Coordinates of C-alpha atoms and ligand atoms in Angstrom, one line a residue:
M1 CA 170.2 -90.4 -78.9
S2 CA 173.9 -90.6 -79.9
A3 CA 175.6 -88.7 -82.7
Q4 CA 177.2 -90.9 -85.3
A5 CA 179.5 -90.5 -88.3
P6 CA 177.7 -89.1 -91.3
T7 CA 176.5 -91.5 -94.0
H8 CA 176.0 -88.7 -96.6
P9 CA 178.4 -85.9 -97.5
A10 CA 175.6 -83.3 -97.0
L11 CA 175.3 -84.3 -93.3
S12 CA 177.6 -83.1 -90.6
K13 CA 176.3 -85.8 -88.2
V14 CA 173.6 -88.4 -88.0
L15 CA 171.2 -87.6 -85.2
L16 CA 169.0 -90.7 -85.5
D17 CA 170.0 -93.8 -87.5
E18 CA 167.6 -96.0 -89.4
A19 CA 167.4 -98.8 -86.9
T20 CA 166.7 -96.4 -84.0
I21 CA 163.9 -94.7 -86.0
K22 CA 162.4 -98.0 -87.1
A23 CA 162.4 -99.4 -83.5
R24 CA 160.6 -96.2 -82.2
I25 CA 158.0 -96.4 -85.0
Q26 CA 157.2 -100.0 -84.0
E27 CA 156.7 -98.8 -80.4
L28 CA 154.4 -96.0 -81.6
G29 CA 152.5 -98.5 -83.8
V30 CA 151.8 -100.7 -80.8
Q31 CA 150.7 -97.8 -78.6
I32 CA 148.4 -96.3 -81.3
T33 CA 146.9 -99.8 -82.1
R34 CA 146.1 -100.2 -78.4
D35 CA 144.7 -96.6 -77.9
Y36 CA 142.4 -96.8 -81.0
A37 CA 141.2 -100.4 -80.5
G38 CA 137.5 -100.6 -81.4
R39 CA 137.4 -97.1 -83.0
R40 CA 137.4 -95.8 -86.5
L41 CA 140.9 -94.3 -87.1
M42 CA 141.5 -91.8 -89.9
I43 CA 145.2 -91.2 -90.4
V44 CA 145.8 -87.8 -92.0
G45 CA 149.3 -87.3 -93.5
V46 CA 150.5 -83.8 -94.0
L47 CA 152.4 -83.7 -97.3
K48 CA 155.1 -83.9 -98.1
G49 CA 157.4 -84.5 -95.2
S50 CA 155.3 -87.1 -93.4
V51 CA 155.2 -89.7 -96.2
I52 CA 158.1 -91.8 -95.2
F53 CA 157.1 -91.8 -91.5
L54 CA 153.5 -92.5 -92.4
A55 CA 154.3 -95.4 -94.6
D56 CA 156.3 -97.1 -91.8
L57 CA 153.9 -96.2 -89.1
L58 CA 151.0 -97.6 -91.1
R59 CA 152.7 -100.9 -91.4
A60 CA 153.4 -100.9 -87.6
L61 CA 149.7 -100.8 -86.8
G62 CA 147.9 -104.0 -85.9
P63 CA 146.0 -105.7 -88.8
E64 CA 142.8 -105.7 -86.7
L65 CA 142.7 -101.9 -86.5
D66 CA 139.9 -100.1 -88.5
V67 CA 142.1 -97.5 -90.2
E68 CA 141.8 -95.3 -93.3
V69 CA 144.4 -92.9 -94.8
D70 CA 144.0 -89.5 -96.3
F71 CA 146.3 -86.6 -97.0
V72 CA 146.4 -82.8 -96.8
A73 CA 148.9 -80.4 -98.2
V74 CA 149.4 -77.0 -96.6
S75 CA 151.7 -74.1 -97.0
S76 CA 152.5 -71.8 -94.1
Y77 CA 155.9 -70.4 -95.1
A78 CA 156.6 -67.3 -97.1
G79 CA 160.3 -67.5 -97.9
K80 CA 161.9 -68.9 -94.8
A81 CA 159.5 -67.4 -92.2
S82 CA 156.3 -69.2 -91.1
T83 CA 153.4 -66.8 -91.6
G84 CA 151.2 -68.7 -89.0
S85 CA 148.3 -68.7 -91.4
V86 CA 148.0 -72.0 -93.2
R87 CA 146.8 -72.2 -96.8
T88 CA 145.2 -75.5 -97.9
L89 CA 146.8 -76.7 -101.1
L90 CA 145.2 -80.2 -101.0
D91 CA 142.2 -81.0 -98.9
L92 CA 140.9 -84.3 -97.5
R93 CA 139.1 -86.6 -99.9
E94 CA 137.1 -88.3 -97.2
S95 CA 134.9 -86.6 -94.6
P96 CA 136.3 -86.6 -91.0
D97 CA 132.9 -86.3 -89.5
G98 CA 132.5 -88.7 -86.6
K99 CA 136.0 -90.3 -87.1
D100 CA 139.0 -90.3 -84.8
I101 CA 141.6 -88.3 -86.6
L102 CA 145.3 -88.8 -86.1
V103 CA 147.4 -86.2 -87.9
I104 CA 150.8 -87.4 -88.9
E105 CA 153.7 -85.0 -89.2
D106 CA 157.4 -85.4 -89.8
I107 CA 158.3 -82.5 -87.5
V108 CA 156.8 -79.9 -85.2
D109 CA 158.9 -76.8 -85.0
T110 CA 157.1 -73.5 -84.2
G111 CA 153.8 -75.4 -84.1
L112 CA 152.1 -72.8 -86.3
T113 CA 151.3 -75.2 -89.1
L114 CA 149.7 -77.8 -86.9
T115 CA 147.9 -75.3 -84.7
S116 CA 146.2 -73.8 -87.8
L117 CA 145.6 -77.2 -89.4
T118 CA 144.1 -78.8 -86.3
E119 CA 141.7 -75.8 -85.9
T120 CA 140.5 -76.3 -89.4
L121 CA 140.1 -80.0 -89.0
L122 CA 138.3 -79.6 -85.6
S123 CA 135.7 -77.3 -87.3
R124 CA 134.7 -80.3 -89.3
K125 CA 133.5 -82.2 -86.3
P126 CA 135.7 -85.3 -86.0
R127 CA 135.0 -87.5 -83.0
S128 CA 138.5 -86.8 -81.7
L129 CA 141.8 -85.3 -83.0
E130 CA 145.4 -86.1 -81.9
V131 CA 148.8 -85.5 -83.5
C132 CA 151.6 -87.9 -84.0
A133 CA 155.0 -86.4 -85.0
L134 CA 158.2 -88.2 -85.7
L135 CA 160.3 -85.3 -84.5
D136 CA 159.6 -82.5 -81.9
K137 CA 161.7 -79.4 -81.5
P138 CA 160.1 -78.1 -78.2
D139 CA 162.6 -75.2 -78.0
C140 CA 161.2 -73.6 -81.1
R141 CA 157.5 -73.7 -80.2
K142 CA 155.5 -70.5 -80.6
T143 CA 152.1 -72.1 -79.7
P144 CA 151.0 -74.3 -76.9
L145 CA 150.5 -77.2 -79.2
Q146 CA 151.9 -80.5 -77.9
P147 CA 151.6 -83.7 -80.0
K148 CA 150.2 -86.7 -78.0
Y149 CA 152.6 -89.1 -79.8
V150 CA 156.2 -88.1 -80.4
G151 CA 159.0 -90.2 -81.9
F152 CA 161.9 -88.2 -80.7
K153 CA 162.6 -84.8 -79.1
I154 CA 165.5 -83.1 -80.9
P155 CA 167.6 -80.0 -80.4
N156 CA 167.2 -76.9 -82.5
E157 CA 169.3 -77.9 -85.5
F158 CA 168.3 -78.0 -89.1
V159 CA 167.7 -81.7 -89.9
V160 CA 167.0 -83.6 -93.1
G161 CA 166.3 -87.1 -94.2
F162 CA 163.5 -89.6 -93.5
G163 CA 161.1 -87.4 -95.4
L164 CA 162.5 -84.0 -94.3
D165 CA 164.0 -81.8 -97.0
Y166 CA 166.2 -78.9 -97.6
D167 CA 165.1 -77.2 -100.8
E168 CA 163.2 -80.4 -101.7
R169 CA 166.4 -82.5 -101.4
Y170 CA 167.5 -85.3 -99.0
R171 CA 164.0 -86.7 -98.2
Q172 CA 165.2 -90.1 -99.3
L173 CA 168.0 -90.5 -96.7
P174 CA 167.2 -93.4 -94.4
C175 CA 168.4 -91.5 -91.3
V176 CA 167.8 -88.1 -89.7
G177 CA 170.9 -85.9 -89.9
V178 CA 172.1 -82.4 -89.4
L179 CA 172.7 -80.6 -92.6
R180 CA 176.3 -79.5 -93.1
T181 CA 176.6 -75.7 -93.4
Ligands
LIG1 C1 157.4 -78.6 -92.4 C2 156.8 -79.8 -91.6 C3 155.6 -79.2 -90.9 C4 156.0 -77.8 -90.7 C5 156.5 -77.6 -89.3 O1 156.7 -78.6 -93.6 O2 156.5 -80.9 -92.4 O3 154.5 -79.3 -91.8 O4 157.1 -77.5 -91.6 O5 156.9 -76.3 -89.0 P1 156.2 -75.4 -87.9 O6 155.9 -76.3 -86.7 O7 157.2 -74.3 -87.7 O8 154.9 -74.8 -88.5 P2 157.2 -77.8 -94.9 O9 156.5 -76.4 -95.0 O10 158.7 -77.7 -94.9 O11 156.7 -78.6 -96.1 P3 157.1 -80.2 -96.5 O12 156.4 -81.1 -95.5 O13 156.5 -80.3 -97.9 O14 158.6 -80.3 -96.5

C-alpha cells in the first residue's frame, strides 16, 4: 500500500488507487468462487457503503457459481458514536434459511455493526455465514469479529471513496483516500 498524490481536492492522500482495488477484488472473486463451488451462495450487501464493492465483487465471481443477491440497511450510529445496537431499516427480501450467507461490507471499524447484524442473521438459520469486507481497521475493533475475507487492512484514518462517505458525500470517488481535515 503506497500513498499517492490526491486526485480530489477533498483528499489529503490516496490510500488505495482504483487499479489496486480492482486487482484485489478480482483475487477475492476467485477465492470466493472456489470456496463456494457447489453451494447456494446468498450475498447480502449492507447499505449503503457496500454497493460499489459489491457490484465489482459480483462481477468477479465465476459464472458457474449459484449466487443470489439481497440487501439490508442498518443504523448503529447516534450522532458520531456507535451505539452497538443495530436497528434494521431494510430487511432481507429472501429467506436465508439453509443458504450460505456472505455479508458484504465496505469497512469494519469497531465491529459493532457487523457483530449485531451477524447475530440477527444467524438466528434465521442460514447454512453458514461469513463476512467479506473491502477495508478492515483492526486497531479500532471493540468486538472479536474478524471477517473471513478482507480486501485491505488500513490504519485508523478517516477514509472516503469507493462507496464510503463523509456526510453522504464522496461515495463516487474511484479510489479510497484520507479526507483532508
Ligand atoms: C459504516 C460501514 C459499516 C459500519 C462500520 O456504515 O458501512 O456498516 O459503519 O462501523 P463499525 O464497525 O464501527 O460498526 P454507516 O453507518 O456509515 O452507513 P453507510 O454504509 O450508509 O455509509
